[in-house]
């Protein structure tokens, strides 16, 4: 097993060496917002792990609403395993890991499904939350609470949660 610094250096070299289509495909596993992908890809070459995080954070600031909605389509609903858009194995594995505590609570799955339907009916997109470490009952409470938001506020909250998911996935790769 390579030492952490050598592994991180190898990941940076790989990100910098990928051709643009390959990099865009890889970045989709972290955040599938097209504007985010384009801005992060344009920030190469990455000189450090921090430069990757800086590029990701800077790209978040200028993602339009439609691009956030596209990113959301790459996530499964809370309590489910399949996303609307096809996920790579790595993205599917990340989603499964992040929602691991949900799958342990069979009684909450039906309640989540019903709350997900109500949320989607109100906002037109799936409920996005950084699920890592959260229980099904915690996320169900958040989902129900956020259903009371106005659409503009909710989109901003969902985008913020997408950014947390992106950061968590990047940290898993780069730290």
mmCIF file with all atom_site columns, C-alpha atoms in Angstrom:
data_model
loop_
_atom_site.group_PDB
_atom_site.id
_atom_site.type_symbol
_atom_site.label_atom_id
_atom_site.label_alt_id
_atom_site.label_comp_id
_atom_site.label_asym_id
_atom_site.label_entity_id
_atom_site.label_seq_id
_atom_site.pdbx_PDB_ins_code
_atom_site.Cartn_x
_atom_site.Cartn_y
_atom_site.Cartn_z
_atom_site.occupancy
_atom_site.B_iso_or_equiv
_atom_site.pdbx_formal_charge
_atom_site.auth_seq_id
_atom_site.auth_comp_id
_atom_site.auth_asym_id
_atom_site.auth_atom_id
_atom_site.pdbx_PDB_model_num
ATOM 1   C CA . UNK A 1 1   ? 0.000   0.000  0.000   1.00 0.00 ? 1   UNK A CA 1
ATOM 2   C CA . UNK A 1 2   ? 1.484   3.341  -0.981  1.00 0.00 ? 2   UNK A CA 1
ATOM 3   C CA . UNK A 1 3   ? 2.013   5.945  1.701   1.00 0.00 ? 3   UNK A CA 1
ATOM 4   C CA . UNK A 1 4   ? -0.622  8.672  1.792   1.00 0.00 ? 4   UNK A CA 1
ATOM 5   C CA . UNK A 1 5   ? 1.544   11.425 0.257   1.00 0.00 ? 5   UNK A CA 1
ATOM 6   C CA . UNK A 1 6   ? 2.602   9.210  -2.635  1.00 0.00 ? 6   UNK A CA 1
ATOM 7   C CA . UNK A 1 7   ? -1.000  8.149  -3.267  1.00 0.00 ? 7   UNK A CA 1
ATOM 8   C CA . UNK A 1 8   ? -2.185  11.779 -3.266  1.00 0.00 ? 8   UNK A CA 1
ATOM 9   C CA . UNK A 1 9   ? 0.622   12.755 -5.666  1.00 0.00 ? 9   UNK A CA 1
ATOM 10  C CA . UNK A 1 10  ? -0.381  9.890  -7.965  1.00 0.00 ? 10  UNK A CA 1
ATOM 11  C CA . UNK A 1 11  ? -4.028  11.034 -7.911  1.00 0.00 ? 11  UNK A CA 1
ATOM 12  C CA . UNK A 1 12  ? -2.974  14.589 -8.823  1.00 0.00 ? 12  UNK A CA 1
ATOM 13  C CA . UNK A 1 13  ? -0.836  13.301 -11.690 1.00 0.00 ? 13  UNK A CA 1
ATOM 14  C CA . UNK A 1 14  ? -3.720  11.212 -12.931 1.00 0.00 ? 14  UNK A CA 1
ATOM 15  C CA . UNK A 1 15  ? -6.188  14.119 -12.786 1.00 0.00 ? 15  UNK A CA 1
ATOM 16  C CA . UNK A 1 16  ? -3.743  16.327 -14.671 1.00 0.00 ? 16  UNK A CA 1
ATOM 17  C CA . UNK A 1 17  ? -2.971  13.628 -17.271 1.00 0.00 ? 17  UNK A CA 1
ATOM 18  C CA . UNK A 1 18  ? -6.574  12.769 -18.184 1.00 0.00 ? 18  UNK A CA 1
ATOM 19  C CA . UNK A 1 19  ? -7.873  14.107 -21.459 1.00 0.00 ? 19  UNK A CA 1
ATOM 20  C CA . UNK A 1 20  ? -10.788 16.501 -21.070 1.00 0.00 ? 20  UNK A CA 1
ATOM 21  C CA . UNK A 1 21  ? -13.623 14.002 -21.793 1.00 0.00 ? 21  UNK A CA 1
ATOM 22  C CA . UNK A 1 22  ? -12.110 11.455 -19.396 1.00 0.00 ? 22  UNK A CA 1
ATOM 23  C CA . UNK A 1 23  ? -11.710 14.108 -16.673 1.00 0.00 ? 23  UNK A CA 1
ATOM 24  C CA . UNK A 1 24  ? -15.265 15.340 -17.170 1.00 0.00 ? 24  UNK A CA 1
ATOM 25  C CA . UNK A 1 25  ? -16.512 11.783 -16.781 1.00 0.00 ? 25  UNK A CA 1
ATOM 26  C CA . UNK A 1 26  ? -14.504 11.335 -13.599 1.00 0.00 ? 26  UNK A CA 1
ATOM 27  C CA . UNK A 1 27  ? -15.689 14.645 -12.141 1.00 0.00 ? 27  UNK A CA 1
ATOM 28  C CA . UNK A 1 28  ? -19.308 13.603 -12.713 1.00 0.00 ? 28  UNK A CA 1
ATOM 29  C CA . UNK A 1 29  ? -18.857 11.099 -9.878  1.00 0.00 ? 29  UNK A CA 1
ATOM 30  C CA . UNK A 1 30  ? -18.367 14.021 -7.495  1.00 0.00 ? 30  UNK A CA 1
ATOM 31  C CA . UNK A 1 31  ? -20.865 16.544 -8.853  1.00 0.00 ? 31  UNK A CA 1
ATOM 32  C CA . UNK A 1 32  ? -22.731 16.187 -12.147 1.00 0.00 ? 32  UNK A CA 1
ATOM 33  C CA . UNK A 1 33  ? -23.539 19.879 -12.586 1.00 0.00 ? 33  UNK A CA 1
ATOM 34  C CA . UNK A 1 34  ? -22.163 20.638 -16.087 1.00 0.00 ? 34  UNK A CA 1
ATOM 35  C CA . UNK A 1 35  ? -20.961 24.160 -15.205 1.00 0.00 ? 35  UNK A CA 1
ATOM 36  C CA . UNK A 1 36  ? -19.173 22.807 -12.117 1.00 0.00 ? 36  UNK A CA 1
ATOM 37  C CA . UNK A 1 37  ? -17.470 20.108 -14.172 1.00 0.00 ? 37  UNK A CA 1
ATOM 38  C CA . UNK A 1 38  ? -16.364 22.597 -16.841 1.00 0.00 ? 38  UNK A CA 1
ATOM 39  C CA . UNK A 1 39  ? -14.952 25.065 -14.299 1.00 0.00 ? 39  UNK A CA 1
ATOM 40  C CA . UNK A 1 40  ? -13.065 22.430 -12.307 1.00 0.00 ? 40  UNK A CA 1
ATOM 41  C CA . UNK A 1 41  ? -11.654 20.910 -15.498 1.00 0.00 ? 41  UNK A CA 1
ATOM 42  C CA . UNK A 1 42  ? -10.532 24.359 -16.671 1.00 0.00 ? 42  UNK A CA 1
ATOM 43  C CA . UNK A 1 43  ? -8.637  24.918 -13.398 1.00 0.00 ? 43  UNK A CA 1
ATOM 44  C CA . UNK A 1 44  ? -5.971  22.351 -14.303 1.00 0.00 ? 44  UNK A CA 1
ATOM 45  C CA . UNK A 1 45  ? -3.162  21.756 -13.841 1.00 0.00 ? 45  UNK A CA 1
ATOM 46  C CA . UNK A 1 46  ? -3.693  21.033 -10.180 1.00 0.00 ? 46  UNK A CA 1
ATOM 47  C CA . UNK A 1 47  ? -0.532  21.734 -8.215  1.00 0.00 ? 47  UNK A CA 1
ATOM 48  C CA . UNK A 1 48  ? -1.732  20.411 -4.876  1.00 0.00 ? 48  UNK A CA 1
ATOM 49  C CA . UNK A 1 49  ? -4.656  18.737 -3.171  1.00 0.00 ? 49  UNK A CA 1
ATOM 50  C CA . UNK A 1 50  ? -5.691  22.162 -1.889  1.00 0.00 ? 50  UNK A CA 1
ATOM 51  C CA . UNK A 1 51  ? -5.810  23.472 -5.465  1.00 0.00 ? 51  UNK A CA 1
ATOM 52  C CA . UNK A 1 52  ? -8.388  20.786 -6.324  1.00 0.00 ? 52  UNK A CA 1
ATOM 53  C CA . UNK A 1 53  ? -10.525 21.801 -3.340  1.00 0.00 ? 53  UNK A CA 1
ATOM 54  C CA . UNK A 1 54  ? -10.134 25.484 -4.236  1.00 0.00 ? 54  UNK A CA 1
ATOM 55  C CA . UNK A 1 55  ? -11.218 24.822 -7.822  1.00 0.00 ? 55  UNK A CA 1
ATOM 56  C CA . UNK A 1 56  ? -14.240 22.827 -6.632  1.00 0.00 ? 56  UNK A CA 1
ATOM 57  C CA . UNK A 1 57  ? -15.254 25.529 -4.157  1.00 0.00 ? 57  UNK A CA 1
ATOM 58  C CA . UNK A 1 58  ? -14.822 28.322 -6.716  1.00 0.00 ? 58  UNK A CA 1
ATOM 59  C CA . UNK A 1 59  ? -16.849 26.380 -9.274  1.00 0.00 ? 59  UNK A CA 1
ATOM 60  C CA . UNK A 1 60  ? -19.744 26.034 -6.806  1.00 0.00 ? 60  UNK A CA 1
ATOM 61  C CA . UNK A 1 61  ? -20.235 29.785 -6.783  1.00 0.00 ? 61  UNK A CA 1
ATOM 62  C CA . UNK A 1 62  ? -21.372 30.025 -10.396 1.00 0.00 ? 62  UNK A CA 1
ATOM 63  C CA . UNK A 1 63  ? -23.501 26.937 -10.987 1.00 0.00 ? 63  UNK A CA 1
ATOM 64  C CA . UNK A 1 64  ? -26.902 27.873 -12.463 1.00 0.00 ? 64  UNK A CA 1
ATOM 65  C CA . UNK A 1 65  ? -30.111 26.338 -11.107 1.00 0.00 ? 65  UNK A CA 1
ATOM 66  C CA . UNK A 1 66  ? -30.612 23.989 -14.081 1.00 0.00 ? 66  UNK A CA 1
ATOM 67  C CA . UNK A 1 67  ? -27.142 22.556 -13.554 1.00 0.00 ? 67  UNK A CA 1
ATOM 68  C CA . UNK A 1 68  ? -27.875 21.849 -9.889  1.00 0.00 ? 68  UNK A CA 1
ATOM 69  C CA . UNK A 1 69  ? -31.019 20.065 -10.994 1.00 0.00 ? 69  UNK A CA 1
ATOM 70  C CA . UNK A 1 70  ? -28.958 17.928 -13.374 1.00 0.00 ? 70  UNK A CA 1
ATOM 71  C CA . UNK A 1 71  ? -26.550 17.078 -10.551 1.00 0.00 ? 71  UNK A CA 1
ATOM 72  C CA . UNK A 1 72  ? -29.484 15.977 -8.370  1.00 0.00 ? 72  UNK A CA 1
ATOM 73  C CA . UNK A 1 73  ? -30.608 13.521 -11.065 1.00 0.00 ? 73  UNK A CA 1
ATOM 74  C CA . UNK A 1 74  ? -27.361 11.619 -10.503 1.00 0.00 ? 74  UNK A CA 1
ATOM 75  C CA . UNK A 1 75  ? -28.330 10.718 -6.930  1.00 0.00 ? 75  UNK A CA 1
ATOM 76  C CA . UNK A 1 76  ? -30.725 8.026  -5.776  1.00 0.00 ? 76  UNK A CA 1
ATOM 77  C CA . UNK A 1 77  ? -33.614 9.107  -3.596  1.00 0.00 ? 77  UNK A CA 1
ATOM 78  C CA . UNK A 1 78  ? -32.954 8.739  0.111   1.00 0.00 ? 78  UNK A CA 1
ATOM 79  C CA . UNK A 1 79  ? -33.842 5.145  0.924   1.00 0.00 ? 79  UNK A CA 1
ATOM 80  C CA . UNK A 1 80  ? -33.413 3.933  -2.662  1.00 0.00 ? 80  UNK A CA 1
ATOM 81  C CA . UNK A 1 81  ? -30.470 2.577  -4.616  1.00 0.00 ? 81  UNK A CA 1
ATOM 82  C CA . UNK A 1 82  ? -30.953 3.742  -8.223  1.00 0.00 ? 82  UNK A CA 1
ATOM 83  C CA . UNK A 1 83  ? -30.570 7.291  -9.526  1.00 0.00 ? 83  UNK A CA 1
ATOM 84  C CA . UNK A 1 84  ? -32.546 8.805  -12.400 1.00 0.00 ? 84  UNK A CA 1
ATOM 85  C CA . UNK A 1 85  ? -29.315 9.117  -14.402 1.00 0.00 ? 85  UNK A CA 1
ATOM 86  C CA . UNK A 1 86  ? -26.884 6.240  -14.841 1.00 0.00 ? 86  UNK A CA 1
ATOM 87  C CA . UNK A 1 87  ? -24.174 6.284  -12.174 1.00 0.00 ? 87  UNK A CA 1
ATOM 88  C CA . UNK A 1 88  ? -20.680 4.884  -12.496 1.00 0.00 ? 88  UNK A CA 1
ATOM 89  C CA . UNK A 1 89  ? -19.737 2.078  -10.152 1.00 0.00 ? 89  UNK A CA 1
ATOM 90  C CA . UNK A 1 90  ? -17.740 4.580  -8.042  1.00 0.00 ? 90  UNK A CA 1
ATOM 91  C CA . UNK A 1 91  ? -20.671 6.997  -7.744  1.00 0.00 ? 91  UNK A CA 1
ATOM 92  C CA . UNK A 1 92  ? -23.090 4.172  -6.928  1.00 0.00 ? 92  UNK A CA 1
ATOM 93  C CA . UNK A 1 93  ? -20.691 2.887  -4.277  1.00 0.00 ? 93  UNK A CA 1
ATOM 94  C CA . UNK A 1 94  ? -20.378 6.383  -2.787  1.00 0.00 ? 94  UNK A CA 1
ATOM 95  C CA . UNK A 1 95  ? -24.156 6.812  -2.665  1.00 0.00 ? 95  UNK A CA 1
ATOM 96  C CA . UNK A 1 96  ? -24.569 3.408  -1.026  1.00 0.00 ? 96  UNK A CA 1
ATOM 97  C CA . UNK A 1 97  ? -21.891 4.175  1.553   1.00 0.00 ? 97  UNK A CA 1
ATOM 98  C CA . UNK A 1 98  ? -23.400 7.582  2.318   1.00 0.00 ? 98  UNK A CA 1
ATOM 99  C CA . UNK A 1 99  ? -26.870 6.092  2.813   1.00 0.00 ? 99  UNK A CA 1
ATOM 100 C CA . UNK A 1 100 ? -25.704 3.001  4.713   1.00 0.00 ? 100 UNK A CA 1
ATOM 101 C CA . UNK A 1 101 ? -27.578 3.882  7.895   1.00 0.00 ? 101 UNK A CA 1
ATOM 102 C CA . UNK A 1 102 ? -30.850 4.291  5.990   1.00 0.00 ? 102 UNK A CA 1
ATOM 103 C CA . UNK A 1 103 ? -30.823 0.730  4.722   1.00 0.00 ? 103 UNK A CA 1
ATOM 104 C CA . UNK A 1 104 ? -30.626 -0.546 8.307   1.00 0.00 ? 104 UNK A CA 1
ATOM 105 C CA . UNK A 1 105 ? -34.035 0.945  9.162   1.00 0.00 ? 105 UNK A CA 1
ATOM 106 C CA . UNK A 1 106 ? -36.706 -0.945 7.209   1.00 0.00 ? 106 UNK A CA 1
ATOM 107 C CA . UNK A 1 107 ? -39.531 0.784  9.074   1.00 0.00 ? 107 UNK A CA 1
ATOM 108 C CA . UNK A 1 108 ? -38.410 4.175  7.817   1.00 0.00 ? 108 UNK A CA 1
ATOM 109 C CA . UNK A 1 109 ? -38.099 3.153  4.156   1.00 0.00 ? 109 UNK A CA 1
ATOM 110 C CA . UNK A 1 110 ? -41.865 3.363  3.491   1.00 0.00 ? 110 UNK A CA 1
ATOM 111 C CA . UNK A 1 111 ? -42.123 6.697  5.291   1.00 0.00 ? 111 UNK A CA 1
ATOM 112 C CA . UNK A 1 112 ? -39.177 8.022  3.293   1.00 0.00 ? 112 UNK A CA 1
ATOM 113 C CA . UNK A 1 113 ? -40.755 6.887  0.035   1.00 0.00 ? 113 UNK A CA 1
ATOM 114 C CA . UNK A 1 114 ? -43.973 8.766  0.840   1.00 0.00 ? 114 UNK A CA 1
ATOM 115 C CA . UNK A 1 115 ? -42.124 11.879 2.007   1.00 0.00 ? 115 UNK A CA 1
ATOM 116 C CA . UNK A 1 116 ? -39.906 11.754 -1.116  1.00 0.00 ? 116 UNK A CA 1
ATOM 117 C CA . UNK A 1 117 ? -43.041 11.728 -3.306  1.00 0.00 ? 117 UNK A CA 1
ATOM 118 C CA . UNK A 1 118 ? -44.507 14.742 -1.509  1.00 0.00 ? 118 UNK A CA 1
ATOM 119 C CA . UNK A 1 119 ? -41.220 16.621 -1.746  1.00 0.00 ? 119 UNK A CA 1
ATOM 120 C CA . UNK A 1 120 ? -40.798 15.890 -5.459  1.00 0.00 ? 120 UNK A CA 1
ATOM 121 C CA . UNK A 1 121 ? -44.372 16.894 -6.160  1.00 0.00 ? 121 UNK A CA 1
ATOM 122 C CA . UNK A 1 122 ? -43.736 20.245 -4.463  1.00 0.00 ? 122 UNK A CA 1
ATOM 123 C CA . UNK A 1 123 ? -40.272 21.023 -5.871  1.00 0.00 ? 123 UNK A CA 1
ATOM 124 C CA . UNK A 1 124 ? -39.907 18.955 -9.048  1.00 0.00 ? 124 UNK A CA 1
ATOM 125 C CA . UNK A 1 125 ? -36.608 17.370 -8.000  1.00 0.00 ? 125 UNK A CA 1
ATOM 126 C CA . UNK A 1 126 ? -35.424 14.796 -5.503  1.00 0.00 ? 126 UNK A CA 1
ATOM 127 C CA . UNK A 1 127 ? -34.541 15.631 -1.920  1.00 0.00 ? 127 UNK A CA 1
ATOM 128 C CA . UNK A 1 128 ? -30.789 16.114 -1.608  1.00 0.00 ? 128 UNK A CA 1
ATOM 129 C CA . UNK A 1 129 ? -29.055 15.782 1.718   1.00 0.00 ? 129 UNK A CA 1
ATOM 130 C CA . UNK A 1 130 ? -25.540 14.809 2.713   1.00 0.00 ? 130 UNK A CA 1
ATOM 131 C CA . UNK A 1 131 ? -26.623 11.496 4.207   1.00 0.00 ? 131 UNK A CA 1
ATOM 132 C CA . UNK A 1 132 ? -23.268 10.361 5.537   1.00 0.00 ? 132 UNK A CA 1
ATOM 133 C CA . UNK A 1 133 ? -23.592 9.400  9.193   1.00 0.00 ? 133 UNK A CA 1
ATOM 134 C CA . UNK A 1 134 ? -27.262 10.319 9.393   1.00 0.00 ? 134 UNK A CA 1
ATOM 135 C CA . UNK A 1 135 ? -29.991 7.911  10.380  1.00 0.00 ? 135 UNK A CA 1
ATOM 136 C CA . UNK A 1 136 ? -33.150 7.347  8.389   1.00 0.00 ? 136 UNK A CA 1
ATOM 137 C CA . UNK A 1 137 ? -35.240 9.058  11.042  1.00 0.00 ? 137 UNK A CA 1
ATOM 138 C CA . UNK A 1 138 ? -32.951 12.122 11.001  1.00 0.00 ? 138 UNK A CA 1
ATOM 139 C CA . UNK A 1 139 ? -33.233 12.415 7.236   1.00 0.00 ? 139 UNK A CA 1
ATOM 140 C CA . UNK A 1 140 ? -36.982 11.829 7.309   1.00 0.00 ? 140 UNK A CA 1
ATOM 141 C CA . UNK A 1 141 ? -37.363 14.704 9.762   1.00 0.00 ? 141 UNK A CA 1
ATOM 142 C CA . UNK A 1 142 ? -35.175 16.929 7.571   1.00 0.00 ? 142 UNK A CA 1
ATOM 143 C CA . UNK A 1 143 ? -37.111 15.954 4.464   1.00 0.00 ? 143 UNK A CA 1
ATOM 144 C CA . UNK A 1 144 ? -40.459 16.761 6.076   1.00 0.00 ? 144 UNK A CA 1
ATOM 145 C CA . UNK A 1 145 ? -39.153 20.034 7.473   1.00 0.00 ? 145 UNK A CA 1
ATOM 146 C CA . UNK A 1 146 ? -37.618 21.165 4.185   1.00 0.00 ? 146 UNK A CA 1
ATOM 147 C CA . UNK A 1 147 ? -40.847 20.405 2.303   1.00 0.00 ? 147 UNK A CA 1
ATOM 148 C CA . UNK A 1 148 ? -42.201 23.560 4.001   1.00 0.00 ? 148 UNK A CA 1
ATOM 149 C CA . UNK A 1 149 ? -39.606 25.794 2.320   1.00 0.00 ? 149 UNK A CA 1
ATOM 150 C CA . UNK A 1 150 ? -40.338 28.006 -0.646  1.00 0.00 ? 150 UNK A CA 1
ATOM 151 C CA . UNK A 1 151 ? -38.818 26.685 -3.913  1.00 0.00 ? 151 UNK A CA 1
ATOM 152 C CA . UNK A 1 152 ? -35.988 29.241 -4.091  1.00 0.00 ? 152 UNK A CA 1
ATOM 153 C CA . UNK A 1 153 ? -34.870 28.589 -0.515  1.00 0.00 ? 153 UNK A CA 1
ATOM 154 C CA . UNK A 1 154 ? -35.102 24.846 -1.019  1.00 0.00 ? 154 UNK A CA 1
ATOM 155 C CA . UNK A 1 155 ? -33.030 24.889 -4.200  1.00 0.00 ? 155 UNK A CA 1
ATOM 156 C CA . UNK A 1 156 ? -30.330 26.839 -2.356  1.00 0.00 ? 156 UNK A CA 1
ATOM 157 C CA . UNK A 1 157 ? -30.396 24.326 0.525   1.00 0.00 ? 157 UNK A CA 1
ATOM 158 C CA . UNK A 1 158 ? -30.268 21.374 -1.871  1.00 0.00 ? 158 UNK A CA 1
ATOM 159 C CA . UNK A 1 159 ? -27.321 22.958 -3.726  1.00 0.00 ? 159 UNK A CA 1
ATOM 160 C CA . UNK A 1 160 ? -25.557 23.447 -0.390  1.00 0.00 ? 160 UNK A CA 1
ATOM 161 C CA . UNK A 1 161 ? -26.109 19.774 0.449   1.00 0.00 ? 161 UNK A CA 1
ATOM 162 C CA . UNK A 1 162 ? -24.765 18.795 -3.001  1.00 0.00 ? 162 UNK A CA 1
ATOM 163 C CA . UNK A 1 163 ? -21.662 20.830 -2.238  1.00 0.00 ? 163 UNK A CA 1
ATOM 164 C CA . UNK A 1 164 ? -21.208 18.917 1.050   1.00 0.00 ? 164 UNK A CA 1
ATOM 165 C CA . UNK A 1 165 ? -21.555 15.618 -0.813  1.00 0.00 ? 165 UNK A CA 1
ATOM 166 C CA . UNK A 1 166 ? -19.028 16.765 -3.401  1.00 0.00 ? 166 UNK A CA 1
ATOM 167 C CA . UNK A 1 167 ? -16.566 17.818 -0.717  1.00 0.00 ? 167 UNK A CA 1
ATOM 168 C CA . UNK A 1 168 ? -16.965 14.525 1.154   1.00 0.00 ? 168 UNK A CA 1
ATOM 169 C CA . UNK A 1 169 ? -16.328 12.522 -2.016  1.00 0.00 ? 169 UNK A CA 1
ATOM 170 C CA . UNK A 1 170 ? -13.313 14.622 -2.979  1.00 0.00 ? 170 UNK A CA 1
ATOM 171 C CA . UNK A 1 171 ? -11.882 14.233 0.526   1.00 0.00 ? 171 UNK A CA 1
ATOM 172 C CA . UNK A 1 172 ? -12.333 10.477 0.286   1.00 0.00 ? 172 UNK A CA 1
ATOM 173 C CA . UNK A 1 173 ? -10.293 10.510 -2.935  1.00 0.00 ? 173 UNK A CA 1
ATOM 174 C CA . UNK A 1 174 ? -7.675  13.047 -1.981  1.00 0.00 ? 174 UNK A CA 1
ATOM 175 C CA . UNK A 1 175 ? -7.030  12.719 1.757   1.00 0.00 ? 175 UNK A CA 1
#
